[in-house]
């Protein structure tokens, strides 16, 4: 199944066009490799998705072409959620 379709059906990302944009920006990895929207996912794959200042890592448990909203969460297991540290800009001392 295509990555963008999985993200939409599993409701990790609400719209397929948004899933494509996120993937095309290099914000999704499959098993540690940067993925495109057209990348093929399979059961057992590990996805890491960067949402702003948060990275969510999930394991794909099952693939379905369609699913009800209540059953969407059964398609994956959240392994971890980590917040990214905000990098403070360094100030340059002009008086030197």
MMTF fields as JSON, N, C-alpha, C and O atoms, coordinates in Angstrom:
{
  "mmtfVersion": "1.0.0",
  "mmtfProducer": "UNKNOWN",
  "numBonds": 383,
  "numAtoms": 384,
  "numGroups": 96,
  "numChains": 1,
  "numModels": 1,
  "chainsPerModel": [1],
  "groupsPerChain": [96],
  "chainIdList": ["A"],
  "bondAtomList": [4, 2, 8, 6, 12, 10, 16, 14, 20, 18, 24, 22, 28, 26, 32, 30, 36, 34, 40, 38, 44, 42, 48, 46, 52, 50, 56, 54, 60, 58, 64, 62, 68, 66, 72, 70, 76, 74, 80, 78, 84, 82, 88, 86, 92, 90, 96, 94, 100, 98, 104, 102, 108, 106, 112, 110, 116, 114, 120, 118, 124, 122, 128, 126, 132, 130, 136, 134, 140, 138, 144, 142, 148, 146, 152, 150, 156, 154, 160, 158, 164, 162, 168, 166, 172, 170, 176, 174, 180, 178, 184, 182, 188, 186, 192, 190, 196, 194, 200, 198, 204, 202, 208, 206, 212, 210, 216, 214, 220, 218, 224, 222, 228, 226, 232, 230, 236, 234, 240, 238, 244, 242, 248, 246, 252, 250, 256, 254, 260, 258, 264, 262, 268, 266, 272, 270, 276, 274, 280, 278, 284, 282, 288, 286, 292, 290, 296, 294, 300, 298, 304, 302, 308, 306, 312, 310, 316, 314, 320, 318, 324, 322, 328, 326, 332, 330, 336, 334, 340, 338, 344, 342, 348, 346, 352, 350, 356, 354, 360, 358, 364, 362, 368, 366, 372, 370, 376, 374, 380, 378],
  "bondOrderList": [1, 1, 1, 1, 1, 1, 1, 1, 1, 1, 1, 1, 1, 1, 1, 1, 1, 1, 1, 1, 1, 1, 1, 1, 1, 1, 1, 1, 1, 1, 1, 1, 1, 1, 1, 1, 1, 1, 1, 1, 1, 1, 1, 1, 1, 1, 1, 1, 1, 1, 1, 1, 1, 1, 1, 1, 1, 1, 1, 1, 1, 1, 1, 1, 1, 1, 1, 1, 1, 1, 1, 1, 1, 1, 1, 1, 1, 1, 1, 1, 1, 1, 1, 1, 1, 1, 1, 1, 1, 1, 1, 1, 1, 1, 1],
  "groupList": [{"groupName": "UNK", "atomNameList": ["N", "CA", "C", "O"], "elementList": ["N", "C", "C", "O"], "formalChargeList": [0, 0, 0, 0], "bondAtomList": [1, 0, 2, 1, 3, 2], "bondOrderList": [1, 1, 2], "singleLetterCode": "X", "chemCompType": "L-PEPTIDE LINKING"}],
  "groupTypeList": [0, 0, 0, 0, 0, 0, 0, 0, 0, 0, 0, 0, 0, 0, 0, 0, 0, 0, 0, 0, 0, 0, 0, 0, 0, 0, 0, 0, 0, 0, 0, 0, 0, 0, 0, 0, 0, 0, 0, 0, 0, 0, 0, 0, 0, 0, 0, 0, 0, 0, 0, 0, 0, 0, 0, 0, 0, 0, 0, 0, 0, 0, 0, 0, 0, 0, 0, 0, 0, 0, 0, 0, 0, 0, 0, 0, 0, 0, 0, 0, 0, 0, 0, 0, 0, 0, 0, 0, 0, 0, 0, 0, 0, 0, 0, 0],
  "groupIdList": [1, 2, 3, 4, 5, 6, 7, 8, 9, 10, 11, 12, 13, 14, 15, 16, 17, 18, 19, 20, 21, 22, 23, 24, 25, 26, 27, 28, 29, 30, 31, 32, 33, 34, 35, 36, 37, 38, 39, 40, 41, 42, 43, 44, 45, 46, 47, 48, 49, 50, 51, 52, 53, 54, 55, 56, 57, 58, 59, 60, 61, 62, 63, 64, 65, 66, 67, 68, 69, 70, 71, 72, 73, 74, 75, 76, 77, 78, 79, 80, 81, 82, 83, 84, 85, 86, 87, 88, 89, 90, 91, 92, 93, 94, 95, 96],
  "secStructList": [7, 5, 2, 2, 2, 2, 2, 2, 2, 6, 6, 1, 1, 1, 7, 2, 2, 2, 2, 2, 2, 2, 2, 2, 6, 6, 7, 3, 3, 3, 6, 6, 3, 3, 7, 7, 6, 6, 7, 5, 7, 7, 6, 6, 7, 3, 3, 3, 3, 3, 3, 6, 6, 3, 3, 3, 3, 3, 3, 3, 7, 7, 7, 7, 1, 1, 7, 7, 4, 4, 4, 4, 4, 4, 4, 3, 3, 3, 3, 3, 3, 3, 3, 7, 7, 7, 7, 7, 7, 7, 7, 7, 7, 6, 6, 7],
  "xCoordList": [0.844, 0.0, 0.896, 1.947, 0.477, 1.236, 1.224, 0.245, 2.317, 2.447, 1.347, 0.728, 1.091, 0.09, -1.308, -2.086, -1.625, -2.934, -3.018, -4.045, -1.939, -1.946, -2.168, -2.957, -1.468, -1.589, -3.017, -3.505, -3.684, -5.063, -6.022, -6.846, -5.919, -6.84, -6.686, -7.677, -5.448, -5.2, -5.524, -5.568, -5.75, -6.069, -4.916, -5.137, -3.699, -2.532, -2.425, -2.038, -2.776, -2.896, -4.255, -4.6, -5.018, -6.43, -6.668, -7.585, -5.835, -6.072, -4.879, -3.73, -5.163, -4.106, -3.186, -1.982, -3.739, -2.896, -1.929, -0.782, -2.387, -1.512, -0.438, 0.717, -0.815, 0.156, 1.23, 2.406, 0.839, 1.798, 2.75, 3.956, 2.221, 3.07, 4.09, 5.269, 3.638, 4.529, 5.637, 6.803, 5.275, 6.264, 7.249, 8.452, 6.746, 7.611, 8.57, 9.588, 8.259, 9.154, 10.224, 11.061, 10.207, 11.216, 10.992, 11.941, 9.743, 9.436, 8.964, 8.553, 9.019, 8.595, 9.698, 10.273, 9.99, 10.934, 10.24, 9.38, 10.638, 10.182, 11.415, 12.357, 11.407, 12.546, 13.86, 14.885, 13.826, 15.032, 15.43, 16.408, 14.695, 15.015, 13.942, 12.75, 14.368, 13.417, 12.489, 12.933, 11.184, 10.18, 9.477, 9.338, 9.04, 8.206, 6.76, 6.498, 5.825, 4.403, 4.078, 3.168, 4.828, 4.557, 5.27, 5.125, 6.041, 6.745, 5.734, 4.638, 6.121, 5.241, 5.51, 6.656, 4.428, 4.551, 3.941, 3.053, 4.434, 3.895, 3.796, 4.363, 3.082, 2.94, 4.318, 5.168, 4.529, 5.806, 6.756, 7.759, 6.454, 7.304, 7.173, 6.133, 8.253, 8.258, 8.305, 9.218, 7.313, 7.238, 7.587, 7.147, 8.379, 8.632, 8.151, 8.617, 7.221, 6.597, 6.866, 6.604, 7.393, 7.65, 6.483, 6.203, 5.8, 4.703, 5.221, 5.227, 5.654, 6.143, 7.303, 8.386, 7.089, 8.147, 8.028, 8.537, 7.347, 7.14, 7.4, 7.034, 8.033, 8.221, 7.431, 7.621, 6.543, 5.742, 6.254, 6.334, 6.598, 7.069, 6.001, 5.571, 5.573, 4.532, 4.986, 5.838, 4.404, 4.629, 3.334, 2.252, 3.436, 2.248, 1.831, 2.586, 0.621, 0.112, -0.714, -0.634, -1.508, -2.322, -2.607, -2.618, -2.835, -3.158, -4.595, -4.991, -5.371, -6.756, -6.986, -6.439, -7.794, -8.112, -9.054, -8.951, -9.964, -10.88, -11.074, -10.882, -11.456, -11.718, -12.637, -12.701, -13.344, -14.18, -13.297, -12.212, -13.77, -13.005, -12.616, -11.496, -13.53, -13.283, -12.198, -11.499, -12.049, -11.108, -9.752, -8.831, -9.629, -8.404, -7.172, -6.104, -7.302, -6.156, -5.631, -4.502, -6.419, -5.961, -4.978, -4.381, -4.8, -3.88, -2.428, -1.521, -2.196, -0.828, -0.717, -1.717, 0.526, 0.829, 1.824, 2.857, 1.517, 2.451, 3.579, 3.347, 4.808, 5.968, 6.517, 6.863, 6.595, 7.052, 6.676, 6.473, 6.591, 6.37, 7.439, 7.561, 8.221, 9.26, 9.182, 8.942, 9.391, 9.393, 10.795, 11.778, 10.875, 12.16, 12.495, 11.626, 13.752, 14.193, 14.241, 14.736, 13.734, 13.841, 15.268, 15.825, 15.852, 17.223, 17.186, 16.597, 17.828, 17.893, 18.945, 20.043, 18.645, 19.663, 20.768, 20.513, 21.992, 23.128, 23.266, 23.171, 23.492, 23.67, 25.135, 26.018, 25.383, 26.745, 27.092, 26.34, 28.224, 28.673, 29.37, 30.477, 28.726, 29.281, 30.353, 31.013, 30.515, 31.436, 32.882, 33.769, 33.15, 34.504, 35.431, 36.598],
  "yCoordList": [-1.176, 0.0, 1.248, 1.263, 2.279, 3.531, 4.202, 4.115, 4.863, 5.55, 6.584, 6.617, 7.432, 8.486, 7.909, 8.472, 6.799, 6.17, 5.572, 5.698, 4.918, 4.348, 5.437, 5.261, 6.561, 7.642, 8.189, 8.542, 8.258, 8.738, 7.711, 8.05, 6.457, 5.416, 5.192, 4.982, 5.237, 5.023, 6.279, 6.237, 7.396, 8.687, 9.246, 10.041, 8.829, 9.488, 10.905, 11.832, 11.058, 12.365, 12.369, 11.423, 13.429, 13.437, 13.362, 12.677, 14.073, 14.114, 13.551, 13.715, 12.892, 12.28, 13.33, 13.104, 14.469, 15.52, 16.069, 16.381, 16.187, 16.643, 15.592, 15.937, 14.32, 13.238, 13.284, 13.06, 13.571, 13.675, 14.84, 14.704, 15.987, 17.15, 16.857, 17.18, 16.251, 15.941, 14.988, 15.179, 13.971, 13.01, 13.682, 13.431, 14.527, 15.196, 16.181, 16.539, 16.624, 17.512, 16.736, 17.336, 15.398, 14.575, 14.419, 14.179, 14.555, 14.495, 13.118, 12.96, 12.111, 10.754, 9.78, 9.86, 8.851, 7.783, 6.434, 6.265, 5.483, 4.094, 3.279, 3.224, 2.645, 1.835, 2.604, 2.044, 3.89, 4.705, 5.37, 6.117, 5.114, 5.717, 6.737, 6.48, 7.899, 8.94, 8.38, 7.734, 8.644, 8.055, 9.115, 10.266, 8.701, 9.532, 9.087, 8.028, 9.896, 9.563, 8.252, 7.53, 7.947, 6.736, 5.496, 4.406, 5.657, 4.508, 3.459, 3.785, 2.2, 1.101, 0.722, 0.506, 0.645, 0.207, -1.179, -1.565, -1.912, -3.244, -3.457, -2.692, -4.486, -4.778, -5.011, -5.672, -4.465, -4.611, -3.445, -3.329, -2.569, -1.397, -0.407, -0.323, 0.34, 1.369, 2.737, 3.028, 3.571, 4.918, 5.935, 5.818, 6.934, 8.076, 9.305, 9.588, 10.03, 11.184, 12.418, 12.42, 13.473, 14.723, 15.667, 16.119, 15.956, 16.923, 18.148, 18.144, 19.186, 20.392, 20.098, 19.733, 20.254, 20.028, 18.657, 18.462, 17.698, 16.375, 15.297, 15.45, 14.212, 13.053, 11.888, 11.521, 11.313, 10.165, 8.949, 8.958, 7.904, 6.656, 5.594, 5.336, 4.973, 3.945, 2.688, 2.737, 1.574, 0.301, -0.056, 0.033, -0.455, -0.806, -2.235, -3.187, -2.36, -3.671, -4.346, -5.562, -3.561, -4.14, -3.104, -1.901, -3.595, -2.732, -3.009, -4.161, -1.937, -2.055, -0.973, 0.124, -1.276, -0.279, 0.792, 1.961, 0.388, 1.335, 0.893, -0.274, 1.844, 1.495, 2.532, 3.674, 2.125, 3.062, 3.873, 3.438, 5.041, 5.935, 5.237, 5.403, 4.468, 3.785, 2.719, 2.441, 2.115, 1.013, 1.457, 0.648, 2.722, 3.199, 3.012, 2.662, 3.237, 3.136, 1.702, 1.501, 0.713, -0.684, -1.014, -2.09, -0.108, -0.348, -0.12, -0.538, 0.541, 0.857, 0.868, 0.949, 0.783, 0.901, 2.04, 2.068, 2.974, 4.063, 3.53, 3.06, 3.614, 3.145, 4.228, 3.962, 5.457, 6.567, 7.896, 8.012, 8.894, 10.28, 11.099, 11.058, 11.848, 12.658, 14.089, 14.348, 15.004, 16.425, 16.816, 16.395, 17.629, 18.141, 19.372, 20.192, 19.49, 20.665, 21.847, 21.732, 22.976, 24.189, 24.685, 24.795, 24.982, 25.468, 26.987, 27.692, 27.468, 28.914, 29.505, 28.957, 30.602, 31.227, 31.817, 32.392, 31.663, 32.219, 33.684, 34.063, 34.488, 35.928, 36.221, 35.707, 37.033, 37.393, 38.717, 39.688, 38.741, 39.942, 40.852, 40.554, 41.961, 42.886, 43.817, 44.554, 43.774, 44.701, 44.226, 44.962, 43.073, 42.508, 43.199, 42.823],
  "zCoordList": [0.0, 0.0, 0.0, 0.641, -0.715, -0.754, 0.623, 1.364, 0.942, 2.222, 2.426, 3.49, 1.424, 1.606, 1.846, 2.616, 1.193, 1.399, 2.801, 3.467, 3.257, 4.612, 5.659, 6.586, 5.506, 6.478, 6.537, 7.611, 5.383, 5.345, 5.939, 6.788, 5.498, 5.966, 7.474, 8.174, 7.973, 9.405, 10.219, 11.448, 9.518, 10.12, 10.962, 11.876, 10.651, 11.252, 10.706, 11.417, 9.423, 8.785, 8.095, 7.387, 8.302, 7.874, 6.368, 5.915, 5.585, 4.133, 3.374, 3.787, 2.271, 1.47, 0.853, 0.738, 0.457, -0.124, 0.917, 0.599, 2.152, 3.228, 3.518, 3.767, 3.488, 3.691, 2.608, 2.894, 1.374, 0.274, 0.505, 0.297, 0.935, 1.198, 2.301, 2.16, 3.389, 4.512, 4.053, 4.398, 3.283, 2.784, 1.831, 1.9, 0.951, -0.024, 0.63, 0.037, 1.843, 2.587, 3.344, 4.019, 3.241, 3.903, 5.397, 6.144, 5.844, 7.267, 7.726, 8.875, 6.833, 7.185, 6.81, 5.724, 7.732, 7.411, 7.591, 8.454, 6.753, 6.876, 7.193, 6.401, 8.356, 8.805, 8.701, 8.312, 9.051, 9.089, 7.782, 7.747, 6.704, 5.407, 5.033, 5.201, 4.525, 4.123, 3.048, 2.1, 3.217, 2.332, 1.501, 1.914, 0.324, -0.543, -0.359, 0.213, -0.845, -0.732, -1.439, -1.032, -2.504, -3.28, -2.734, -3.287, -1.65, -1.065, -0.619, -0.164, -0.756, -0.372, 1.078, 1.474, 1.875, 3.264, 3.402, 2.642, 4.381, 4.639, 6.147, 6.927, 6.549, 7.969, 8.58, 7.983, 9.771, 10.449, 10.234, 10.938, 9.261, 9.026, 10.18, 10.834, 10.414, 11.447, 10.775, 10.003, 11.076, 10.512, 11.586, 12.729, 11.214, 12.089, 11.335, 10.231, 11.934, 11.287, 12.14, 13.343, 11.505, 12.237, 12.036, 10.926, 13.155, 13.187, 13.932, 15.163, 13.24, 13.905, 14.831, 14.373, 16.141, 17.128, 17.802, 18.906, 17.132, 17.724, 16.675, 15.51, 17.099, 16.216, 16.809, 17.969, 15.997, 16.41, 15.654, 14.426, 16.398, 15.793, 15.994, 17.118, 14.884, 14.95, 14.219, 13.332, 14.608, 13.929, 13.2, 13.781, 11.94, 11.156, 11.513, 11.313, 12.042, 12.452, 11.362, 11.184, 10.631, 9.559, 8.486, 8.744, 7.29, 6.16, 5.738, 5.558, 5.582, 5.121, 4.083, 4.192, 3.074, 2.045, 2.574, 2.202, 3.438, 4.08, 5.518, 5.859, 6.351, 7.748, 8.364, 7.908, 9.399, 10.135, 11.066, 11.452, 11.417, 12.281, 13.591, 14.074, 14.157, 15.431, 15.315, 16.29, 14.127, 13.937, 13.381, 13.278, 13.028, 12.378, 13.258, 12.754, 14.556, 15.461, 15.575, 16.023, 15.184, 15.255, 14.139, 14.146, 13.181, 12.067, 12.461, 11.743, 13.598, 14.009, 15.533, 16.247, 16.009, 17.429, 17.594, 16.925, 18.478, 18.737, 19.619, 20.732, 19.097, 19.841, 20.762, 21.913, 20.242, 21.08, 20.455, 19.246, 21.321, 20.904, 21.596, 22.82, 20.816, 21.431, 20.927, 19.747, 21.853, 21.489, 21.077, 21.687, 20.034, 19.59, 20.413, 20.711, 20.774, 21.509, 20.566, 19.445, 21.008, 20.205, 20.299, 21.391, 19.168, 19.133, 19.275, 18.456, 20.331, 20.548, 19.628, 19.528, 18.954, 18.099, 18.964, 20.023, 18.494, 19.224, 18.85, 17.683, 19.862, 19.619, 19.35, 20.037, 18.369, 17.999, 18.674, 18.588, 19.335, 20.027, 19.031, 18.583, 18.682, 17.694, 18.281, 17.549, 19.591, 20.214, 20.159, 20.591, 19.666, 19.652, 18.696, 18.587]
}
